[in-house]
Coordinates of C-alpha atoms and ligand atoms in Angstrom, one line a residue:
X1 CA 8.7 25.7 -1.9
X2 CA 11.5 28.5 -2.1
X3 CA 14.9 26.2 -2.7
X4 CA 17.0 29.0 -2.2
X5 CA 15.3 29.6 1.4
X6 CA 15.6 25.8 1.9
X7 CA 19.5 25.8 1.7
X8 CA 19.5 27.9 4.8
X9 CA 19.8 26.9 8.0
X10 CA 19.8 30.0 10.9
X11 CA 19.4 28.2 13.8
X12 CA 22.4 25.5 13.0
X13 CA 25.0 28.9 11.1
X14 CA 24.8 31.1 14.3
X15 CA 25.5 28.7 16.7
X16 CA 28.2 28.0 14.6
X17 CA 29.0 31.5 14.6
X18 CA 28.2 32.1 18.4
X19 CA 30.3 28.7 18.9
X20 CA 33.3 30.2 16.7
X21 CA 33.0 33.7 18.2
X22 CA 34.7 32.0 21.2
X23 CA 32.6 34.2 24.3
X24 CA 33.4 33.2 28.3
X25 CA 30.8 31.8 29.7
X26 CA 29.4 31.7 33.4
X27 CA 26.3 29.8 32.6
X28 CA 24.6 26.0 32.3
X29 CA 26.0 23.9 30.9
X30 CA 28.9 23.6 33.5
X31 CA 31.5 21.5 31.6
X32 CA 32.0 25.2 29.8
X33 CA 32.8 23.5 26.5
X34 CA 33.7 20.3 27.5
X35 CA 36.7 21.6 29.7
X36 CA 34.9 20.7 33.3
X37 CA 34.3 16.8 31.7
X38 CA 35.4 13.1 32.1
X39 CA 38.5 13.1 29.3
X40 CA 37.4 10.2 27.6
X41 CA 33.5 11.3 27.2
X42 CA 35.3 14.7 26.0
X43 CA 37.8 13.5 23.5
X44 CA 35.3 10.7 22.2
X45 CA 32.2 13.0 21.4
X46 CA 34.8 16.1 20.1
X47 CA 35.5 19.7 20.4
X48 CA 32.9 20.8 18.3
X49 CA 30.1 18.9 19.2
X50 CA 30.4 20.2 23.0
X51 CA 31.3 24.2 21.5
X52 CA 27.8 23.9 20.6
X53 CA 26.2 22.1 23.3
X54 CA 24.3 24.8 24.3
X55 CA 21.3 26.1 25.8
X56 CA 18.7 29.1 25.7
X57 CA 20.6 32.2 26.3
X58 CA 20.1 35.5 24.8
X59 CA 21.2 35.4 21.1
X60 CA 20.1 32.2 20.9
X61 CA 16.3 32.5 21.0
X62 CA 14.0 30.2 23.3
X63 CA 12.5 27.3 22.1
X64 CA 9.9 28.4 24.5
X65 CA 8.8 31.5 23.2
X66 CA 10.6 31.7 20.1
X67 CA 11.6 34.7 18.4
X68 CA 14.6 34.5 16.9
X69 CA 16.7 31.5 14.9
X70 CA 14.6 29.0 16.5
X71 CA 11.2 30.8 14.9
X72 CA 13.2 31.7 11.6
X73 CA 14.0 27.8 11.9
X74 CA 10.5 26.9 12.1
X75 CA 9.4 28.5 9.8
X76 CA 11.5 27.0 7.3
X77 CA 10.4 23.9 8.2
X78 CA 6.5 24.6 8.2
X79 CA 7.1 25.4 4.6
X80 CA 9.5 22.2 3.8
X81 CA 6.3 20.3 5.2
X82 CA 4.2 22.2 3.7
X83 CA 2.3 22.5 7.1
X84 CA 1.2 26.4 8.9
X85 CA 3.1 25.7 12.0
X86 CA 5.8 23.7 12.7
X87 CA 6.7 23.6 16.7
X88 CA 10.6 21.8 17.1
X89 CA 10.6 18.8 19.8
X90 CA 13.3 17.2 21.5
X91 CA 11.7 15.0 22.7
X92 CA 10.9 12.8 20.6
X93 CA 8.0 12.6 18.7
X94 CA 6.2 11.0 22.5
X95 CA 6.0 14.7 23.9
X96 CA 4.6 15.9 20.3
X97 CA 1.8 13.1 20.7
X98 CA 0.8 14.2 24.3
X99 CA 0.6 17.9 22.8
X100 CA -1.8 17.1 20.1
X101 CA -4.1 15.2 22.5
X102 CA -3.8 18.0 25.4
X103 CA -4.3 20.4 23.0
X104 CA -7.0 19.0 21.6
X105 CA -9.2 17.1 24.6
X106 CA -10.3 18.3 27.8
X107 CA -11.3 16.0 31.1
X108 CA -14.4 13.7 30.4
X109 CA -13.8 14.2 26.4
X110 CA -13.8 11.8 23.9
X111 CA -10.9 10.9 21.2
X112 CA -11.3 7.9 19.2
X113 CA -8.1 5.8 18.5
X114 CA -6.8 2.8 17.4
X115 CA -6.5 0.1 19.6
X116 CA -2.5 0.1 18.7
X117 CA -1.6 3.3 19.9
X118 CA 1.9 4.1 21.0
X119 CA 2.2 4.4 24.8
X120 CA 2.5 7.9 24.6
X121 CA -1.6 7.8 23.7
X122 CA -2.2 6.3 26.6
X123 CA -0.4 8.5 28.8
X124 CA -1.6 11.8 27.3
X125 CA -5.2 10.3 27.4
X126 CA -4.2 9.9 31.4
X127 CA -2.5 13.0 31.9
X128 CA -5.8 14.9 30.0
X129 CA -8.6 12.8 31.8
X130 CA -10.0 11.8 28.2
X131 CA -12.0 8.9 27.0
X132 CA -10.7 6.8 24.6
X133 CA -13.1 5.0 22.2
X134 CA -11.0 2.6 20.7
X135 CA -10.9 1.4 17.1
X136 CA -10.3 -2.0 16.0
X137 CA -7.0 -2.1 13.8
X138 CA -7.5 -4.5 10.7
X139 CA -5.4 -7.7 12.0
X140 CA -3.3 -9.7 9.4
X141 CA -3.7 -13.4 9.7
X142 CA -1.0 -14.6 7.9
X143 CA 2.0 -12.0 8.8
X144 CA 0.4 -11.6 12.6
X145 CA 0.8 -8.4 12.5
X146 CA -2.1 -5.2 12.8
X147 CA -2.9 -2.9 10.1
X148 CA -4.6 0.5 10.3
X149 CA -7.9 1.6 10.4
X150 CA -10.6 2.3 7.9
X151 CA -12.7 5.4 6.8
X152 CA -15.7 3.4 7.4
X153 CA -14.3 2.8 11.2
X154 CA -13.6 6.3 11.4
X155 CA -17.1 7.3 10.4
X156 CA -19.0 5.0 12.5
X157 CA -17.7 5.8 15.2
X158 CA -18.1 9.2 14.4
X159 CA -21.5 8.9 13.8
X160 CA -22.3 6.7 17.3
X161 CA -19.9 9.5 19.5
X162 CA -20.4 12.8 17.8
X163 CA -18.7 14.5 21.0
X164 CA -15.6 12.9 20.1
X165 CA -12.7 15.9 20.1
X166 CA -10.6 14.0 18.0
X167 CA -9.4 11.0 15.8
X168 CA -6.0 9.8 16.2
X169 CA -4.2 8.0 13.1
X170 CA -1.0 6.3 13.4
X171 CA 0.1 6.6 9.1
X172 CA 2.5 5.0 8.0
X173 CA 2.3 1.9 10.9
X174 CA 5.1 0.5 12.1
X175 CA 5.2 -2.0 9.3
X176 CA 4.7 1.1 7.0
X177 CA 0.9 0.2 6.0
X178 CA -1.0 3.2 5.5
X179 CA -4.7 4.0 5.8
X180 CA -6.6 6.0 3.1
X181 CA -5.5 9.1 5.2
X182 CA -7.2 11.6 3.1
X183 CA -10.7 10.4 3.2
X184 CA -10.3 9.7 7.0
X185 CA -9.6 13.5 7.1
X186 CA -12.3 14.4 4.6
X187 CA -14.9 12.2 7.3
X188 CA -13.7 14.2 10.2
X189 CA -13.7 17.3 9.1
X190 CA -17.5 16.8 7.7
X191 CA -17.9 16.7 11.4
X192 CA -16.1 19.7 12.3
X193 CA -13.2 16.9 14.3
X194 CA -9.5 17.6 13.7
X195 CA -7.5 14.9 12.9
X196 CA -4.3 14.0 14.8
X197 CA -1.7 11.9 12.9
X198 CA 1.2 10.0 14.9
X199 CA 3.8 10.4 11.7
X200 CA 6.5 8.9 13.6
X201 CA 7.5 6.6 11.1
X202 CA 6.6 8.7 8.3
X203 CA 9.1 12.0 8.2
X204 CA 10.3 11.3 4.6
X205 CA 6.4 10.6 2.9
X206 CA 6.1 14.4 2.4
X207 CA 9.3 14.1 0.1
X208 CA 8.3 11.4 -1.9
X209 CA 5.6 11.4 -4.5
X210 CA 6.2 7.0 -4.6
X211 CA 5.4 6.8 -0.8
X212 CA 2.1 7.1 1.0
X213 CA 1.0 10.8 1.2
X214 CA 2.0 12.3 4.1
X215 CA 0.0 13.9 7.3
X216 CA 0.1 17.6 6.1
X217 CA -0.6 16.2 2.4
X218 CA -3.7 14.4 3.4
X219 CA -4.9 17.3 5.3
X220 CA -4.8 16.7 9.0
X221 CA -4.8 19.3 11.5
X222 CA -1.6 18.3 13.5
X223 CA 0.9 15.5 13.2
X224 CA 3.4 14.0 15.5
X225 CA 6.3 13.2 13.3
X226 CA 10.1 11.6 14.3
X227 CA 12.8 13.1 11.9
X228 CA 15.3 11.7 13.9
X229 CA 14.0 8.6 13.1
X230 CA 13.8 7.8 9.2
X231 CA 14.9 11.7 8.4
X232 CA 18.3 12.5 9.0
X233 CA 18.2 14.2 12.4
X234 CA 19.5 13.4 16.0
X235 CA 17.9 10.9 18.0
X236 CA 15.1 12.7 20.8
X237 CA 14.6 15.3 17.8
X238 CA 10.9 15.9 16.3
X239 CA 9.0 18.2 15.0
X240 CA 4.8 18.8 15.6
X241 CA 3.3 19.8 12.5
X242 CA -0.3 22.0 12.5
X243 CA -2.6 23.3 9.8
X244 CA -5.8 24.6 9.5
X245 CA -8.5 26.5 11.6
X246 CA -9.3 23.4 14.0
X247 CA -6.4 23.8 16.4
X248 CA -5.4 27.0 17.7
X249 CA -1.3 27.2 17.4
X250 CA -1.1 29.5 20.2
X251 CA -2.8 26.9 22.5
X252 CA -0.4 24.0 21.2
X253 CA 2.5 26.1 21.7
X254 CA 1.0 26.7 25.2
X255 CA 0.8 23.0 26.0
X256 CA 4.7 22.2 24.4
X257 CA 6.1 24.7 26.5
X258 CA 4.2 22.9 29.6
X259 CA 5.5 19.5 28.6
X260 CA 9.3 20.4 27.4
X261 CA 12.4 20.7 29.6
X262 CA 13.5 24.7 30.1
X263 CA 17.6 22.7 29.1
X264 CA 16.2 22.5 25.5
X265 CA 19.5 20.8 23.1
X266 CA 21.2 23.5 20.6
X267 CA 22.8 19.9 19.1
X268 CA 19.1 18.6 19.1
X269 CA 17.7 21.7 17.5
X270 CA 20.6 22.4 15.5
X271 CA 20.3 18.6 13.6
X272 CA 16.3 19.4 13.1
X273 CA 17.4 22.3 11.1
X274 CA 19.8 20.5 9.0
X275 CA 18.0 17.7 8.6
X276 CA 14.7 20.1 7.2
X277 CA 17.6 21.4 4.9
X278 CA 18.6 17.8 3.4
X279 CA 15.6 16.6 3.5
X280 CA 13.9 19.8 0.9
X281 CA 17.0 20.0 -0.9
X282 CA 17.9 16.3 -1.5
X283 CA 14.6 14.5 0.1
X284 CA 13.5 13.2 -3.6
X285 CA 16.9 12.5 -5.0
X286 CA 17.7 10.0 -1.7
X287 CA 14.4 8.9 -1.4
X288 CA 14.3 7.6 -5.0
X289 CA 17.7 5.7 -4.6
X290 CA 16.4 4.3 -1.2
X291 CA 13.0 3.1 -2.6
X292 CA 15.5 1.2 -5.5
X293 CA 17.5 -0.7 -3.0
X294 CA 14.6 -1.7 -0.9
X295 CA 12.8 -3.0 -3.9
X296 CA 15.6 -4.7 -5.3
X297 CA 16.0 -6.3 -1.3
X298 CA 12.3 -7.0 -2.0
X299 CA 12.7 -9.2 -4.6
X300 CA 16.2 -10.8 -3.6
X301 CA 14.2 -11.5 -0.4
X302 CA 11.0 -13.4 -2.5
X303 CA 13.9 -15.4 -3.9
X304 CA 15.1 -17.3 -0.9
X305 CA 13.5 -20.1 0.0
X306 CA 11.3 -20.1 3.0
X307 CA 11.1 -16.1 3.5
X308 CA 8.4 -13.5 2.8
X309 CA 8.8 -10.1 2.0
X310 CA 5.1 -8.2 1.3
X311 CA 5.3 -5.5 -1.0
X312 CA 2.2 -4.0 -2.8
X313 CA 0.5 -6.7 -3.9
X314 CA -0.3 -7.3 -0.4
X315 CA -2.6 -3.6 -0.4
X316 CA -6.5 -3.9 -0.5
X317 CA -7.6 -0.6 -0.8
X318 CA -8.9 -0.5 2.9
X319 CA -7.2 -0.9 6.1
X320 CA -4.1 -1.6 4.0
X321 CA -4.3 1.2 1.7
X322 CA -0.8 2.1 0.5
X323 CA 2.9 0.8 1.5
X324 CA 6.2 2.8 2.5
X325 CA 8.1 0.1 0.5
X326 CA 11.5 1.1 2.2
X327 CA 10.6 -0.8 5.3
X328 CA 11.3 -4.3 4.3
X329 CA 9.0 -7.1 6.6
X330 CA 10.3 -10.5 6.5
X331 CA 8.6 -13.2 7.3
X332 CA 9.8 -16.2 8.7
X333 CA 7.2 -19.0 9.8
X334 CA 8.4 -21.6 7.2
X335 CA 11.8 -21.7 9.2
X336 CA 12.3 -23.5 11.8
X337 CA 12.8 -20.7 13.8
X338 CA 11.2 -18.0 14.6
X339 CA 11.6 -14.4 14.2
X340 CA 13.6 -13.3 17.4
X341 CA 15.6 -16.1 17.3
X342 CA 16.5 -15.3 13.6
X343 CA 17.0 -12.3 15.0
X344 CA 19.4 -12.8 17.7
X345 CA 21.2 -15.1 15.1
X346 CA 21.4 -12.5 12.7
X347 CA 23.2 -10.3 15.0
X348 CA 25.3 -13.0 16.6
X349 CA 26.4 -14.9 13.0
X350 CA 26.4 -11.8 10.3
X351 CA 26.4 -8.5 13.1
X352 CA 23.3 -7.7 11.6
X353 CA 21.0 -6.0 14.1
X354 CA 17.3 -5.4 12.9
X355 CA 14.7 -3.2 13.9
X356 CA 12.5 -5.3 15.7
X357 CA 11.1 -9.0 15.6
X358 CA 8.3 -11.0 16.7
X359 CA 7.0 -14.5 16.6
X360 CA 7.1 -14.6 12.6
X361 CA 8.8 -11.8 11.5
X362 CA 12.0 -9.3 11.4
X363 CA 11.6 -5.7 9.9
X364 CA 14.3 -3.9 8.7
X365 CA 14.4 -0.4 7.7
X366 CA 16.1 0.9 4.5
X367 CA 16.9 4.4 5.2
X368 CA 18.9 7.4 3.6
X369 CA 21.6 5.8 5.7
X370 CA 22.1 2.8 3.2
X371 CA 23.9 1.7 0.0
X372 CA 24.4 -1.2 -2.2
X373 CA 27.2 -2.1 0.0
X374 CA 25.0 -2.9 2.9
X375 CA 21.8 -4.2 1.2
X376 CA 23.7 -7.2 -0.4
X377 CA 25.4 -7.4 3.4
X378 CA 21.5 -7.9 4.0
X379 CA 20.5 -10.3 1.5
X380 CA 23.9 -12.5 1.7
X381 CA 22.9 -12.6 5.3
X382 CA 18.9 -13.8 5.0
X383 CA 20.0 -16.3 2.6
X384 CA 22.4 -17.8 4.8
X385 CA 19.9 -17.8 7.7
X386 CA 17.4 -19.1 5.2
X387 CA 20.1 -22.3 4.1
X388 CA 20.7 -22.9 7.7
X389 CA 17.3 -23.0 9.2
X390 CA 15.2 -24.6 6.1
X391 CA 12.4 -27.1 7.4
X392 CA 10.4 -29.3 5.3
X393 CA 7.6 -29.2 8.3
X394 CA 4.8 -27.2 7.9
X395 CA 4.7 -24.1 10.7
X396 CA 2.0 -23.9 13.1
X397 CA 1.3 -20.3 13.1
X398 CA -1.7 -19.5 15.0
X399 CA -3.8 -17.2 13.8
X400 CA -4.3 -14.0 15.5
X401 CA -7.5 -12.9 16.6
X402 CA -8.1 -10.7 19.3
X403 CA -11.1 -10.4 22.1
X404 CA -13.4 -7.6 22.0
X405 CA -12.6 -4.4 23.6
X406 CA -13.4 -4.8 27.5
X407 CA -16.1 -2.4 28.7
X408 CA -13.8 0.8 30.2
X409 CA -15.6 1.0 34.0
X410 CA -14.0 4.0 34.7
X411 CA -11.2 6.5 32.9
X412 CA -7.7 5.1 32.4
X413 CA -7.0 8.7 34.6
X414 CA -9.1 7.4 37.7
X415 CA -7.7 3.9 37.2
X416 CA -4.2 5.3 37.5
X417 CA -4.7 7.0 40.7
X418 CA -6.9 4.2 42.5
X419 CA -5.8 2.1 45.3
X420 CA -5.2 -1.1 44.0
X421 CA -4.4 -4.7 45.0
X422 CA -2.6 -7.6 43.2
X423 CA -4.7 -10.6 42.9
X424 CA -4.0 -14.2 40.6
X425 CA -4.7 -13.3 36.8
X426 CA -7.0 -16.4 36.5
X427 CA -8.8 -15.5 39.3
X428 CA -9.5 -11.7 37.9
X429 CA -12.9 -12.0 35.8
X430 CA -14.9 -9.0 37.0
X431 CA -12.5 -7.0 38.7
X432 CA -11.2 -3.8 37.3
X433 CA -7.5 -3.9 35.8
X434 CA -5.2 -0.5 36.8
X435 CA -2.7 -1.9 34.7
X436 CA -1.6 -2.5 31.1
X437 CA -1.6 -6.1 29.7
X438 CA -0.2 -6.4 25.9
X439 CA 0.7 -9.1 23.6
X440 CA 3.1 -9.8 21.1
X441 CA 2.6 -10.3 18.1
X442 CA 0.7 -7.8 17.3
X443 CA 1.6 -5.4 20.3
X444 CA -2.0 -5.0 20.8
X445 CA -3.6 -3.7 24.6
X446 CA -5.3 -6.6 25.4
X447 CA -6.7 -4.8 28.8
X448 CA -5.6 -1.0 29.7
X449 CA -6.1 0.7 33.3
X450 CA -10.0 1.2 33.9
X451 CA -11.0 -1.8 31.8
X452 CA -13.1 -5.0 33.0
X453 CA -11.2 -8.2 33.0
X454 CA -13.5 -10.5 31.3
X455 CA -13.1 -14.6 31.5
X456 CA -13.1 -14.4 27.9
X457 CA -9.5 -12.4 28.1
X458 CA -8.4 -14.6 31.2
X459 CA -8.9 -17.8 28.6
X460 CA -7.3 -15.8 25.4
X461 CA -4.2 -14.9 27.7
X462 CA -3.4 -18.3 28.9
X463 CA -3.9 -19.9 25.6
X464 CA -1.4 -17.4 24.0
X465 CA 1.2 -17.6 26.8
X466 CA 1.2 -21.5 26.0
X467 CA 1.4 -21.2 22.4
X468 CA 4.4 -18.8 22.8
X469 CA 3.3 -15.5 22.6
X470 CA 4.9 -12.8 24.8
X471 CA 2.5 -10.9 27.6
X472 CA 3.6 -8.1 29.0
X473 CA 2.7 -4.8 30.9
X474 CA 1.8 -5.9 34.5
X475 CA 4.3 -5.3 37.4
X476 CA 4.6 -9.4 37.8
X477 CA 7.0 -10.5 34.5
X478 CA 5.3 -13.7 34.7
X479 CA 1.5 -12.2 34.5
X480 CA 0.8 -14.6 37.0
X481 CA -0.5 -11.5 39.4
X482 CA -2.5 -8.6 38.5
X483 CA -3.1 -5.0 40.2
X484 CA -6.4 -4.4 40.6
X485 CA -8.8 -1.5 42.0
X486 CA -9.9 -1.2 45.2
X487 CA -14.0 -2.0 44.6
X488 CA -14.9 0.8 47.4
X489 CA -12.8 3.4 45.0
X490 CA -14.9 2.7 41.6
X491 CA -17.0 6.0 42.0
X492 CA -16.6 7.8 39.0
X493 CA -18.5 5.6 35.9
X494 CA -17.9 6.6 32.1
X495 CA -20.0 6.1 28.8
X496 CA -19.9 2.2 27.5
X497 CA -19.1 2.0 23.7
Ligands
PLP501 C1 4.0 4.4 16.4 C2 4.9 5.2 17.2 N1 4.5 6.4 17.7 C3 5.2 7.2 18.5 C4 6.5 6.8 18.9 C5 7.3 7.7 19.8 O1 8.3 8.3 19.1 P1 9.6 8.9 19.8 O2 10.5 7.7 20.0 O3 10.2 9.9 18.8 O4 9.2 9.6 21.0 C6 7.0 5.6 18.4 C7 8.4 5.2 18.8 O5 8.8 4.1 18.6 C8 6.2 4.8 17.6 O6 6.7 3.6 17.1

């Protein structure tokens, strides 16, 4: 990588410039630089964040057809991520997903994918009238959380649908457990499939020789990847990465200009070029001081009393293949509470706000963002939620196990657009769900729009609503009612896996 390149940013310097240059404007955006604005809004975000609130006029290239400092932008990036292309998103890394699947999958085609997908799978795989053939992720028993998926998944699957157009991966997972990415990627390619990797938590692995290798690394064909989430950049902001001969740029460029607003953010692009620059230029030196407080919260963590925190030792070389250590899982079933509540009583007792909880567990991210300063805020925290809610009782966690994926009657595209009815849960076996039913832990689809309800997942459901766990997806909060298709509407059948 050229360092002297890296410290450049073109897009970010002449919007400055423009910004600076002070020009009159007749065009979108109307508050004209934050003069036709509410005056708190305008003093409160500043002068120079709304100078450069802009949008695609002439000197500053398209995002839609870029030319200019967007492309010179790009470009940059592509070789900060060591990737061909690299296609600026903002938004999110959601709209990045639904490009790789669009781009990649036509009506009536195949794409394998975990079971755990993000729900911007699920609508891309609606939007492109795919089939998804659904992977089992590896589920933890003792955390209650799911893992990723295996090569040996991968290529059995492979080998029973050799149609498929693509594999999905999500690497790192939420709980930053990775898969042995390269050898998925070395099985695909064997068969001529590109690989599509959901990076969103994974923008800083490319920087980081300690951290599990990245998408582009591994050799995947196109990965979704959130900077604004672990990388420095503004939140909405993303970029698509793409290498290799399996995916045609031009098309993905194509399908990104189909799916992106034609008000595309300066501020958003702007803070993807900056954060590019910080991330090449500093990536290694911040990532290594992260991965030293998170360890050291590691093991402060493993010293109080009645918490978990998995590190390494908790890999196996399969589904669990390799660990972004900076995201710090706590576990919580020997207190006698559980993990939203020690959530909510972290935020309410020590203004501690975590990045998500479940039944047993509160994950915490240890970004770029943090210092010794706010790690020991951390620890001084857990140990006084630890001290208050210690329990000599042994926990009932429940072990997770999950039914087997119900048969998909027809596409989640033809469930979608059915006429449906809503009928009593318990009284659903046979009928054919148009809606999404998840649980939590592990966030898993238990049924998804086209798929058979079976008795077996009627039984599973209730059980798990009355041992606590959370249901969700269906219109009715309560998952009392279902919506249903129509019988008379079921026309169209697809493949059984
Ligand atoms: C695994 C996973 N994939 C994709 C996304 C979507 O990313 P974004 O919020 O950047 O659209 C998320 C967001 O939380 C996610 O957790």
């Amino acid at each position: 990588m050229n360092q002297s390149n890296q410290n450049n940013t073109p897009l970010f310097t002449k919007l400055k410039e423009y910004a600076n240059s002070n020009p009159l404007p007749f065009h979108i955006p109307g508050h004209k630089k934050g003069q036709g604005m509410d005056k708190e809004f305008h003093d409160f975000i500043g002068t120079n964040a709304l100078s450069i609130d802009l949008i695609n006029i002439e000197p500053l290239d398209d995002l839609h057809q870029p030319q200019g400092i967007i492309q010179e932008a790009q470009e940059l990036a592509a070789e900060a991520f060591g990737a061909k292309r690299t296609f600026f998103s903002v938004q999110g890394t959601s709209s990045a997903i639904m490009a790789m699947i669009l781009a990649t999958c036509n009506p009536g085609d195949k794409i394998i994918v975990p079971r755990t997908v993000h729900k911007s799978v699920l609508s891309a795989i609606v939007f492109a009238d795919c089939n998804p053939v659904f992977l089992h992720p590896e589920l933890d028993p003792k955390l209650g959380i799911a893992h990723g998926i295996t090569p040996a998944q991968v290529e059995k699957a492979l080998n029973k649908h050799p149609d498929a157009k693509a594999v999905l991966v999500i690497n790192p997972t939420y709980f930053g457990f990775a898969s042995n990415l390269q050898e998925i990627v070395r099985i695909a390619h064997d068969k001529h499939v590109p690989v599509l990797v959901d990076e969103a938590h994974g923008v800083h692995t490319h920087f980081h020789h300690e951290l599990p290798i990245s998408a582009m690394d591994a050799g995947a064909d196109l990965a979704a990847t959130s900077v604004h989430k672990l990388g420095g950049s503004l939140t909405q902001s993303s970029v698509l990465n793409l290498q290799g001969n399996l995916v045609d740029p031009l098309h993905v460029q194509s399908i990104l200009s189909m799916l992106t607003t034609t008000s595309t953010s300066y501020i958003l692009l702007a803070s993807l070029d900056t954060a590019r620059r910080y991330l090449a230029i500093h990536g290694e030196e911040v990532i290594t001081q992260t991965l030293a407080l998170a360890r050291k919260a590691r093991t402060q963590i493993n010293e109080i009393d009645g918490l978990l925190c998995v590190g390494k030792e908790w890999l196996d070389g399969k589904a669990r293949y390799d660990l972004d250590e900076t995201k710090l899982l706590i576990h919580v079933s020997e207190l006698s509470i559980n993990g939203h509540e020690a959530s909510d009583w972290l935020r309410e007792t020590h203004q501690i706000e975590a990045e998500m909880s479940d039944l047993y567990n509160i994950l915490c991210f240890v970004t770029l963002g943090d210092n010794e300063e706010s790690i020991q805020s951390l620890i001084y925290a857990l140990q006084d939620l630890a001290a208050h809610f210690q329990t000599k009782e042994t926990t009932n966690q429940k072990n997770i196990i999950l039914p087997d994926v119900p048969e998909l009657v027809v596409s989640p595209r033809t469930a979608f657009y059915s006429e449906t009815e809503s009928i009593p849960f318990r009284q659903a076996a046979g009928q054919i769900t148009a809606e999404f039913l998840f649980m939590y832990p592990p966030g898993i689809p238990i049924l998804l729009p086209g798929e058979r309800i079976t008795e077996e997942n009627i039984t599973y459901i209730e059980e798990n609503k009355a041992a606590g766990l959370i249901v969700q997806g269906t219109e009715d909060p309560s998952v009392e009612m279902i919506r249903v298709i129509r019988p008379k509407i079921i026309s169209r059948r697809i493949h059984r896996d």
